[in-house]
mmCIF file with all atom_site columns, C-alpha atoms in Angstrom:
data_model
loop_
_atom_site.group_PDB
_atom_site.id
_atom_site.type_symbol
_atom_site.label_atom_id
_atom_site.label_alt_id
_atom_site.label_comp_id
_atom_site.label_asym_id
_atom_site.label_entity_id
_atom_site.label_seq_id
_atom_site.pdbx_PDB_ins_code
_atom_site.Cartn_x
_atom_site.Cartn_y
_atom_site.Cartn_z
_atom_site.occupancy
_atom_site.B_iso_or_equiv
_atom_site.pdbx_formal_charge
_atom_site.auth_seq_id
_atom_site.auth_comp_id
_atom_site.auth_asym_id
_atom_site.auth_atom_id
_atom_site.pdbx_PDB_model_num
ATOM 1   C CA . MET A 1 1   ? 102.625 37.442  128.347 1.00 52.00 ? 1   MET A CA 1
ATOM 2   C CA . ASN A 1 2   ? 104.691 39.520  130.731 1.00 60.00 ? 2   ASN A CA 1
ATOM 3   C CA . VAL A 1 3   ? 108.035 40.258  129.069 1.00 55.00 ? 3   VAL A CA 1
ATOM 4   C CA . PHE A 1 4   ? 109.491 41.890  132.186 1.00 55.00 ? 4   PHE A CA 1
ATOM 5   C CA . ARG A 1 5   ? 109.479 38.647  134.222 1.00 61.00 ? 5   ARG A CA 1
ATOM 6   C CA . TYR A 1 6   ? 112.594 37.541  132.309 1.00 62.00 ? 6   TYR A CA 1
ATOM 7   C CA . PHE A 1 7   ? 114.593 40.602  133.475 1.00 60.00 ? 7   PHE A CA 1
ATOM 8   C CA . SER A 1 8   ? 116.041 41.389  136.869 1.00 67.00 ? 8   SER A CA 1
ATOM 9   C CA . LYS A 1 9   ? 114.885 44.431  138.830 1.00 70.00 ? 9   LYS A CA 1
ATOM 10  C CA . LYS A 1 10  ? 118.178 46.184  138.048 1.00 72.00 ? 10  LYS A CA 1
ATOM 11  C CA . ALA A 1 11  ? 117.734 45.557  134.317 1.00 66.00 ? 11  ALA A CA 1
ATOM 12  C CA . ILE A 1 12  ? 114.168 46.871  134.438 1.00 66.00 ? 12  ILE A CA 1
ATOM 13  C CA . ALA A 1 13  ? 115.329 49.971  136.333 1.00 70.00 ? 13  ALA A CA 1
ATOM 14  C CA . LEU A 1 14  ? 118.067 50.506  133.747 1.00 71.00 ? 14  LEU A CA 1
ATOM 15  C CA . ILE A 1 15  ? 115.571 50.149  130.877 1.00 71.00 ? 15  ILE A CA 1
ATOM 16  C CA . VAL A 1 16  ? 113.190 52.633  132.548 1.00 68.00 ? 16  VAL A CA 1
ATOM 17  C CA . ALA A 1 17  ? 116.064 55.085  133.125 1.00 69.00 ? 17  ALA A CA 1
ATOM 18  C CA . VAL A 1 18  ? 117.142 54.829  129.474 1.00 67.00 ? 18  VAL A CA 1
ATOM 19  C CA . VAL A 1 19  ? 113.549 55.374  128.286 1.00 65.00 ? 19  VAL A CA 1
ATOM 20  C CA . VAL A 1 20  ? 113.203 58.435  130.550 1.00 64.00 ? 20  VAL A CA 1
ATOM 21  C CA . ILE A 1 21  ? 116.515 59.883  129.324 1.00 75.00 ? 21  ILE A CA 1
ATOM 22  C CA . LEU A 1 22  ? 115.637 59.262  125.668 1.00 62.00 ? 22  LEU A CA 1
ATOM 23  C CA . SER A 1 23  ? 112.209 60.835  126.195 1.00 64.00 ? 23  SER A CA 1
ATOM 24  C CA . SER A 1 24  ? 113.840 63.908  127.743 1.00 65.00 ? 24  SER A CA 1
ATOM 25  C CA . ILE A 1 25  ? 116.292 64.185  124.862 1.00 72.00 ? 25  ILE A CA 1
ATOM 26  C CA . ALA A 1 26  ? 113.455 63.845  122.323 1.00 59.00 ? 26  ALA A CA 1
ATOM 27  C CA . ALA A 1 27  ? 111.466 66.556  124.109 1.00 57.00 ? 27  ALA A CA 1
ATOM 28  C CA . ALA A 1 28  ? 114.499 68.870  124.160 1.00 57.00 ? 28  ALA A CA 1
ATOM 29  C CA . VAL A 1 29  ? 115.137 68.277  120.446 1.00 58.00 ? 29  VAL A CA 1
ATOM 30  C CA . ALA A 1 30  ? 111.457 68.992  119.703 1.00 53.00 ? 30  ALA A CA 1
ATOM 31  C CA . VAL A 1 31  ? 111.618 72.271  121.660 1.00 53.00 ? 31  VAL A CA 1
ATOM 32  C CA . ILE A 1 32  ? 114.798 73.303  119.818 1.00 63.00 ? 32  ILE A CA 1
ATOM 33  C CA . CYS A 1 33  ? 113.270 72.456  116.418 1.00 50.00 ? 33  CYS A CA 1
ATOM 34  C CA . ILE A 1 34  ? 110.100 74.396  117.224 1.00 60.00 ? 34  ILE A CA 1
ATOM 35  C CA . SER A 1 35  ? 112.158 77.379  118.425 1.00 53.00 ? 35  SER A CA 1
ATOM 36  C CA . ILE A 1 36  ? 114.306 77.389  115.290 1.00 60.00 ? 36  ILE A CA 1
ATOM 37  C CA . THR A 1 37  ? 111.236 77.073  113.049 1.00 53.00 ? 37  THR A CA 1
ATOM 38  C CA . ALA A 1 38  ? 109.468 79.886  114.905 1.00 51.00 ? 38  ALA A CA 1
ATOM 39  C CA . GLY A 1 39  ? 112.566 82.082  114.597 1.00 53.00 ? 39  GLY A CA 1
ATOM 40  C CA . ILE A 1 40  ? 112.834 81.442  110.873 1.00 49.00 ? 40  ILE A CA 1
ATOM 41  C CA . TYR A 1 41  ? 109.097 82.081  110.408 1.00 47.00 ? 41  TYR A CA 1
ATOM 42  C CA . ALA A 1 42  ? 109.242 85.316  112.399 1.00 46.00 ? 42  ALA A CA 1
ATOM 43  C CA . GLY A 1 43  ? 112.317 86.444  110.494 1.00 48.00 ? 43  GLY A CA 1
ATOM 44  C CA . GLN A 1 44  ? 110.600 85.849  107.163 1.00 46.00 ? 44  GLN A CA 1
ATOM 45  C CA . HIS A 1 45  ? 107.391 87.587  108.165 1.00 46.00 ? 45  HIS A CA 1
ATOM 46  C CA . LEU A 1 46  ? 108.713 90.501  110.178 1.00 46.00 ? 46  LEU A CA 1
ATOM 47  C CA . THR A 1 47  ? 111.502 91.645  107.913 1.00 47.00 ? 47  THR A CA 1
ATOM 48  C CA . PRO A 1 48  ? 111.574 91.995  104.151 1.00 47.00 ? 48  PRO A CA 1
ATOM 49  C CA . ASN A 1 49  ? 113.824 89.879  101.971 1.00 48.00 ? 49  ASN A CA 1
ATOM 50  C CA . TYR A 1 50  ? 116.159 92.736  101.012 1.00 48.00 ? 50  TYR A CA 1
ATOM 51  C CA . ILE A 1 51  ? 117.921 93.378  104.310 1.00 55.00 ? 51  ILE A CA 1
ATOM 52  C CA . ALA A 1 52  ? 121.436 93.809  102.872 1.00 60.00 ? 52  ALA A CA 1
ATOM 53  C CA . ASP A 1 53  ? 122.599 97.421  102.658 1.00 77.00 ? 53  ASP A CA 1
ATOM 54  C CA . VAL A 1 54  ? 119.443 98.706  104.310 1.00 85.00 ? 54  VAL A CA 1
ATOM 55  C CA . GLU A 1 55  ? 119.416 100.512 107.629 1.00 91.00 ? 55  GLU A CA 1
ATOM 56  C CA . TRP A 1 56  ? 116.094 100.419 109.447 1.00 93.00 ? 56  TRP A CA 1
ATOM 57  C CA . LYS A 1 57  ? 114.736 103.435 111.291 1.00 95.00 ? 57  LYS A CA 1
ATOM 58  C CA . GLU A 1 58  ? 112.158 103.355 114.049 1.00 96.00 ? 58  GLU A CA 1
ATOM 59  C CA . ILE A 1 59  ? 110.085 106.387 114.962 1.00 95.00 ? 59  ILE A CA 1
ATOM 60  C CA . CYS A 1 60  ? 108.008 106.347 118.157 1.00 95.00 ? 60  CYS A CA 1
ATOM 61  C CA . VAL A 1 61  ? 105.736 109.300 118.875 1.00 95.00 ? 61  VAL A CA 1
ATOM 62  C CA . ASN A 1 62  ? 105.007 110.245 122.474 1.00 93.00 ? 62  ASN A CA 1
ATOM 63  C CA . LYS A 1 63  ? 101.491 110.674 123.785 1.00 90.00 ? 63  LYS A CA 1
ATOM 64  C CA . GLY A 1 64  ? 100.242 114.198 123.127 1.00 90.00 ? 64  GLY A CA 1
ATOM 65  C CA . ALA A 1 65  ? 102.458 114.697 120.049 1.00 92.00 ? 65  ALA A CA 1
ATOM 66  C CA . GLN A 1 66  ? 102.375 113.851 116.358 1.00 94.00 ? 66  GLN A CA 1
ATOM 67  C CA . GLN A 1 67  ? 105.149 113.630 113.800 1.00 96.00 ? 67  GLN A CA 1
ATOM 68  C CA . GLU A 1 68  ? 105.356 114.021 110.037 1.00 96.00 ? 68  GLU A CA 1
ATOM 69  C CA . ILE A 1 69  ? 107.967 112.007 108.134 1.00 95.00 ? 69  ILE A CA 1
ATOM 70  C CA . LEU A 1 70  ? 109.090 112.039 104.509 1.00 96.00 ? 70  LEU A CA 1
ATOM 71  C CA . LEU A 1 71  ? 110.036 108.508 103.444 1.00 96.00 ? 71  LEU A CA 1
ATOM 72  C CA . PRO A 1 72  ? 112.899 107.779 100.998 1.00 95.00 ? 72  PRO A CA 1
ATOM 73  C CA . ASP A 1 73  ? 110.431 107.413 98.079  1.00 94.00 ? 73  ASP A CA 1
ATOM 74  C CA . SER A 1 74  ? 108.853 110.827 98.855  1.00 95.00 ? 74  SER A CA 1
ATOM 75  C CA . SER A 1 75  ? 105.778 109.290 100.489 1.00 95.00 ? 75  SER A CA 1
ATOM 76  C CA . LYS A 1 76  ? 104.518 111.354 103.417 1.00 97.00 ? 76  LYS A CA 1
ATOM 77  C CA . VAL A 1 77  ? 103.333 109.886 106.704 1.00 96.00 ? 77  VAL A CA 1
ATOM 78  C CA . ILE A 1 78  ? 101.868 111.504 109.798 1.00 96.00 ? 78  ILE A CA 1
ATOM 79  C CA . LEU A 1 79  ? 102.112 109.510 113.022 1.00 96.00 ? 79  LEU A CA 1
ATOM 80  C CA . ALA A 1 80  ? 99.469  110.124 115.683 1.00 96.00 ? 80  ALA A CA 1
ATOM 81  C CA . PRO A 1 81  ? 100.301 110.141 119.405 1.00 96.00 ? 81  PRO A CA 1
ATOM 82  C CA . GLY A 1 82  ? 101.498 106.789 120.756 1.00 94.00 ? 82  GLY A CA 1
ATOM 83  C CA . SER A 1 83  ? 102.289 105.427 117.262 1.00 95.00 ? 83  SER A CA 1
ATOM 84  C CA . ARG A 1 84  ? 105.349 103.666 115.884 1.00 95.00 ? 84  ARG A CA 1
ATOM 85  C CA . LEU A 1 85  ? 106.728 103.302 112.346 1.00 96.00 ? 85  LEU A CA 1
ATOM 86  C CA . ILE A 1 86  ? 109.642 101.154 111.164 1.00 96.00 ? 86  ILE A CA 1
ATOM 87  C CA . TYR A 1 87  ? 110.971 101.897 107.680 1.00 96.00 ? 87  TYR A CA 1
ATOM 88  C CA . PRO A 1 88  ? 114.222 101.504 105.691 1.00 95.00 ? 88  PRO A CA 1
ATOM 89  C CA . ASN A 1 89  ? 116.603 104.328 104.874 1.00 94.00 ? 89  ASN A CA 1
ATOM 90  C CA . LYS A 1 90  ? 116.129 103.334 101.215 1.00 92.00 ? 90  LYS A CA 1
ATOM 91  C CA . PHE A 1 91  ? 113.690 101.119 99.360  1.00 92.00 ? 91  PHE A CA 1
ATOM 92  C CA . ILE A 1 92  ? 115.363 98.314  97.405  1.00 88.00 ? 92  ILE A CA 1
ATOM 93  C CA . GLY A 1 93  ? 113.696 95.556  95.433  1.00 86.00 ? 93  GLY A CA 1
ATOM 94  C CA . LYS A 1 94  ? 110.234 94.991  94.056  1.00 89.00 ? 94  LYS A CA 1
ATOM 95  C CA . GLU A 1 95  ? 108.267 96.598  96.891  1.00 91.00 ? 95  GLU A CA 1
ATOM 96  C CA . ARG A 1 96  ? 108.415 99.372  99.459  1.00 94.00 ? 96  ARG A CA 1
ATOM 97  C CA . GLN A 1 97  ? 107.583 97.966  102.883 1.00 94.00 ? 97  GLN A CA 1
ATOM 98  C CA . VAL A 1 98  ? 107.011 99.598  106.279 1.00 96.00 ? 98  VAL A CA 1
ATOM 99  C CA . PHE A 1 99  ? 105.802 98.271  109.628 1.00 96.00 ? 99  PHE A CA 1
ATOM 100 C CA . MET A 1 100 ? 103.569 100.184 112.002 1.00 96.00 ? 100 MET A CA 1
ATOM 101 C CA . ASN A 1 101 ? 101.589 100.176 115.214 1.00 95.00 ? 101 ASN A CA 1
ATOM 102 C CA . GLY A 1 102 ? 99.179  102.898 116.248 1.00 95.00 ? 102 GLY A CA 1
ATOM 103 C CA . GLU A 1 103 ? 97.564  105.416 113.911 1.00 95.00 ? 103 GLU A CA 1
ATOM 104 C CA . VAL A 1 104 ? 99.306  106.627 110.772 1.00 96.00 ? 104 VAL A CA 1
ATOM 105 C CA . LEU A 1 105 ? 98.109  108.696 107.812 1.00 95.00 ? 105 LEU A CA 1
ATOM 106 C CA . PHE A 1 106 ? 99.867  107.681 104.573 1.00 96.00 ? 106 PHE A CA 1
ATOM 107 C CA . ASP A 1 107 ? 100.162 109.789 101.428 1.00 95.00 ? 107 ASP A CA 1
ATOM 108 C CA . VAL A 1 108 ? 101.982 107.287 99.218  1.00 95.00 ? 108 VAL A CA 1
ATOM 109 C CA . ALA A 1 109 ? 104.033 108.405 96.225  1.00 93.00 ? 109 ALA A CA 1
ATOM 110 C CA . SER A 1 110 ? 102.811 106.651 93.069  1.00 91.00 ? 110 SER A CA 1
ATOM 111 C CA . ASN A 1 111 ? 105.056 103.935 91.654  1.00 90.00 ? 111 ASN A CA 1
ATOM 112 C CA . PRO A 1 112 ? 103.129 101.235 89.726  1.00 87.00 ? 112 PRO A CA 1
ATOM 113 C CA . ASP A 1 113 ? 106.299 99.126  89.344  1.00 89.00 ? 113 ASP A CA 1
ATOM 114 C CA . CYS A 1 114 ? 107.043 99.056  93.069  1.00 91.00 ? 114 CYS A CA 1
ATOM 115 C CA . PRO A 1 115 ? 103.991 98.633  95.353  1.00 93.00 ? 115 PRO A CA 1
ATOM 116 C CA . PHE A 1 116 ? 104.007 100.150 98.836  1.00 95.00 ? 116 PHE A CA 1
ATOM 117 C CA . ARG A 1 117 ? 103.127 97.698  101.615 1.00 94.00 ? 117 ARG A CA 1
ATOM 118 C CA . VAL A 1 118 ? 102.137 98.444  105.209 1.00 95.00 ? 118 VAL A CA 1
ATOM 119 C CA . SER A 1 119 ? 102.284 95.543  107.692 1.00 94.00 ? 119 SER A CA 1
ATOM 120 C CA . VAL A 1 120 ? 100.404 95.959  110.956 1.00 92.00 ? 120 VAL A CA 1
ATOM 121 C CA . ASN A 1 121 ? 99.394  93.323  113.513 1.00 86.00 ? 121 ASN A CA 1
ATOM 122 C CA . GLY A 1 122 ? 98.534  90.546  111.038 1.00 85.00 ? 122 GLY A CA 1
ATOM 123 C CA . THR A 1 123 ? 97.179  92.819  108.292 1.00 90.00 ? 123 THR A CA 1
ATOM 124 C CA . ASP A 1 124 ? 98.950  93.762  105.060 1.00 91.00 ? 124 ASP A CA 1
ATOM 125 C CA . ILE A 1 125 ? 97.912  96.755  102.971 1.00 93.00 ? 125 ILE A CA 1
ATOM 126 C CA . SER A 1 126 ? 99.232  96.948  99.412  1.00 92.00 ? 126 SER A CA 1
ATOM 127 C CA . VAL A 1 127 ? 99.228  100.293 97.603  1.00 90.00 ? 127 VAL A CA 1
ATOM 128 C CA . LYS A 1 128 ? 100.598 101.810 94.401  1.00 79.00 ? 128 LYS A CA 1
ATOM 129 C CA . GLY A 1 129 ? 99.905  105.458 95.236  1.00 78.00 ? 129 GLY A CA 1
ATOM 130 C CA . THR A 1 130 ? 97.083  106.760 97.382  1.00 90.00 ? 130 THR A CA 1
ATOM 131 C CA . VAL A 1 131 ? 96.035  108.476 100.616 1.00 91.00 ? 131 VAL A CA 1
ATOM 132 C CA . PHE A 1 132 ? 94.723  106.392 103.522 1.00 91.00 ? 132 PHE A CA 1
ATOM 133 C CA . ASN A 1 133 ? 94.675  106.222 107.312 1.00 91.00 ? 133 ASN A CA 1
ATOM 134 C CA . VAL A 1 134 ? 95.335  103.134 109.445 1.00 92.00 ? 134 VAL A CA 1
ATOM 135 C CA . LYS A 1 135 ? 94.337  102.949 113.099 1.00 92.00 ? 135 LYS A CA 1
ATOM 136 C CA . ALA A 1 136 ? 95.662  99.708  114.600 1.00 91.00 ? 136 ALA A CA 1
ATOM 137 C CA . PHE A 1 137 ? 97.029  99.914  118.122 1.00 89.00 ? 137 PHE A CA 1
ATOM 138 C CA . GLN A 1 138 ? 98.354  96.522  119.202 1.00 86.00 ? 138 GLN A CA 1
ATOM 139 C CA . GLU A 1 139 ? 96.316  96.552  122.426 1.00 87.00 ? 139 GLU A CA 1
ATOM 140 C CA . ASP A 1 140 ? 93.039  97.157  120.528 1.00 87.00 ? 140 ASP A CA 1
ATOM 141 C CA . CYS A 1 141 ? 91.055  94.271  119.045 1.00 86.00 ? 141 CYS A CA 1
ATOM 142 C CA . MET A 1 142 ? 89.776  96.402  116.147 1.00 89.00 ? 142 MET A CA 1
ATOM 143 C CA . GLN A 1 143 ? 91.709  97.916  113.233 1.00 91.00 ? 143 GLN A CA 1
ATOM 144 C CA . THR A 1 144 ? 90.253  100.713 111.106 1.00 92.00 ? 144 THR A CA 1
ATOM 145 C CA . ILE A 1 145 ? 91.456  101.510 107.599 1.00 91.00 ? 145 ILE A CA 1
ATOM 146 C CA . THR A 1 146 ? 90.005  104.625 105.940 1.00 92.00 ? 146 THR A CA 1
ATOM 147 C CA . LEU A 1 147 ? 90.697  105.268 102.264 1.00 92.00 ? 147 LEU A CA 1
ATOM 148 C CA . MET A 1 148 ? 90.537  108.899 101.158 1.00 93.00 ? 148 MET A CA 1
ATOM 149 C CA . GLN A 1 149 ? 91.965  108.636 97.636  1.00 92.00 ? 149 GLN A CA 1
ATOM 150 C CA . GLY A 1 150 ? 92.846  105.823 95.195  1.00 89.00 ? 150 GLY A CA 1
ATOM 151 C CA . SER A 1 151 ? 92.477  102.115 95.933  1.00 88.00 ? 151 SER A CA 1
ATOM 152 C CA . ILE A 1 152 ? 94.218  99.603  98.197  1.00 91.00 ? 152 ILE A CA 1
ATOM 153 C CA . ASP A 1 153 ? 94.290  95.832  98.693  1.00 90.00 ? 153 ASP A CA 1
ATOM 154 C CA . VAL A 1 154 ? 93.938  94.603  102.286 1.00 91.00 ? 154 VAL A CA 1
ATOM 155 C CA . THR A 1 155 ? 94.843  91.069  103.393 1.00 88.00 ? 155 THR A CA 1
ATOM 156 C CA . SER A 1 156 ? 94.415  89.565  106.853 1.00 82.00 ? 156 SER A CA 1
ATOM 157 C CA . SER A 1 157 ? 96.890  86.804  107.719 1.00 78.00 ? 157 SER A CA 1
ATOM 158 C CA . ILE A 1 158 ? 94.614  85.758  110.581 1.00 76.00 ? 158 ILE A CA 1
ATOM 159 C CA . SER A 1 159 ? 91.709  84.715  108.338 1.00 72.00 ? 159 SER A CA 1
ATOM 160 C CA . THR A 1 160 ? 93.480  84.848  104.940 1.00 77.00 ? 160 THR A CA 1
ATOM 161 C CA . ALA A 1 161 ? 90.669  87.160  103.797 1.00 76.00 ? 161 ALA A CA 1
ATOM 162 C CA . SER A 1 162 ? 91.466  89.713  101.111 1.00 84.00 ? 162 SER A CA 1
ATOM 163 C CA . LEU A 1 163 ? 89.569  92.796  99.980  1.00 86.00 ? 163 LEU A CA 1
ATOM 164 C CA . GLN A 1 164 ? 90.079  95.671  97.551  1.00 88.00 ? 164 GLN A CA 1
ATOM 165 C CA . MET A 1 165 ? 88.958  99.041  98.905  1.00 88.00 ? 165 MET A CA 1
ATOM 166 C CA . THR A 1 166 ? 87.878  101.983 96.794  1.00 87.00 ? 166 THR A CA 1
ATOM 167 C CA . GLU A 1 167 ? 87.948  105.699 97.512  1.00 89.00 ? 167 GLU A CA 1
ATOM 168 C CA . GLY A 1 168 ? 85.773  106.950 100.359 1.00 89.00 ? 168 GLY A CA 1
ATOM 169 C CA . CYS A 1 169 ? 85.409  103.588 102.145 1.00 90.00 ? 169 CYS A CA 1
ATOM 170 C CA . ALA A 1 170 ? 86.307  102.473 105.647 1.00 92.00 ? 170 ALA A CA 1
ATOM 171 C CA . LEU A 1 171 ? 87.162  98.918  106.682 1.00 90.00 ? 171 LEU A CA 1
ATOM 172 C CA . TYR A 1 172 ? 87.005  97.454  110.168 1.00 89.00 ? 172 TYR A CA 1
ATOM 173 C CA . ILE A 1 173 ? 89.001  94.315  111.018 1.00 88.00 ? 173 ILE A CA 1
ATOM 174 C CA . ASP A 1 174 ? 88.560  92.242  114.177 1.00 86.00 ? 174 ASP A CA 1
ATOM 175 C CA . THR A 1 175 ? 92.141  91.246  115.052 1.00 83.00 ? 175 THR A CA 1
ATOM 176 C CA . ARG A 1 176 ? 90.975  88.237  117.061 1.00 84.00 ? 176 ARG A CA 1
ATOM 177 C CA . THR A 1 177 ? 89.103  86.589  114.178 1.00 82.00 ? 177 THR A CA 1
ATOM 178 C CA . GLY A 1 178 ? 90.356  88.431  111.091 1.00 79.00 ? 178 GLY A CA 1
ATOM 179 C CA . ASN A 1 179 ? 86.763  89.234  110.098 1.00 81.00 ? 179 ASN A CA 1
ATOM 180 C CA . MET A 1 180 ? 86.471  92.271  107.856 1.00 84.00 ? 180 MET A CA 1
#
């Protein structure tokens, strides 16, 4: 049964126009919802939950140079050439979190009540006090974590894999698959 035979050509054109407009509005609303959701997700995963009263610092090291930094908790970090570190002017809350790209040597001050967390390109490293090196340039598809002293927990958000490393071990992570 052809329902459209009961309508005039003008009515059919009007119905088609309304359907096209409503489809466009629905698509626009979907894009806005996806954008808002992505923004909220990125905000939750790129910044810690204790933003108030914290000023973030960003250190970028030029090629051919390296830089040593003393963090607010007395942890020491050495940034290799071409590396970047983002850290707060003070650590507040239940964890000490930094973000990095490149190669950074961490000598983390021990604090069992407040773990130290390094976030880098889809990998999180949780520490309570230890010495380790992370090589994870964003343009590389391989991350290398070398543990010199203590123990660390490594989690990949790409594959949801988790692993505890012990002293003297190295871990290689494929950033495309999350395989460790």
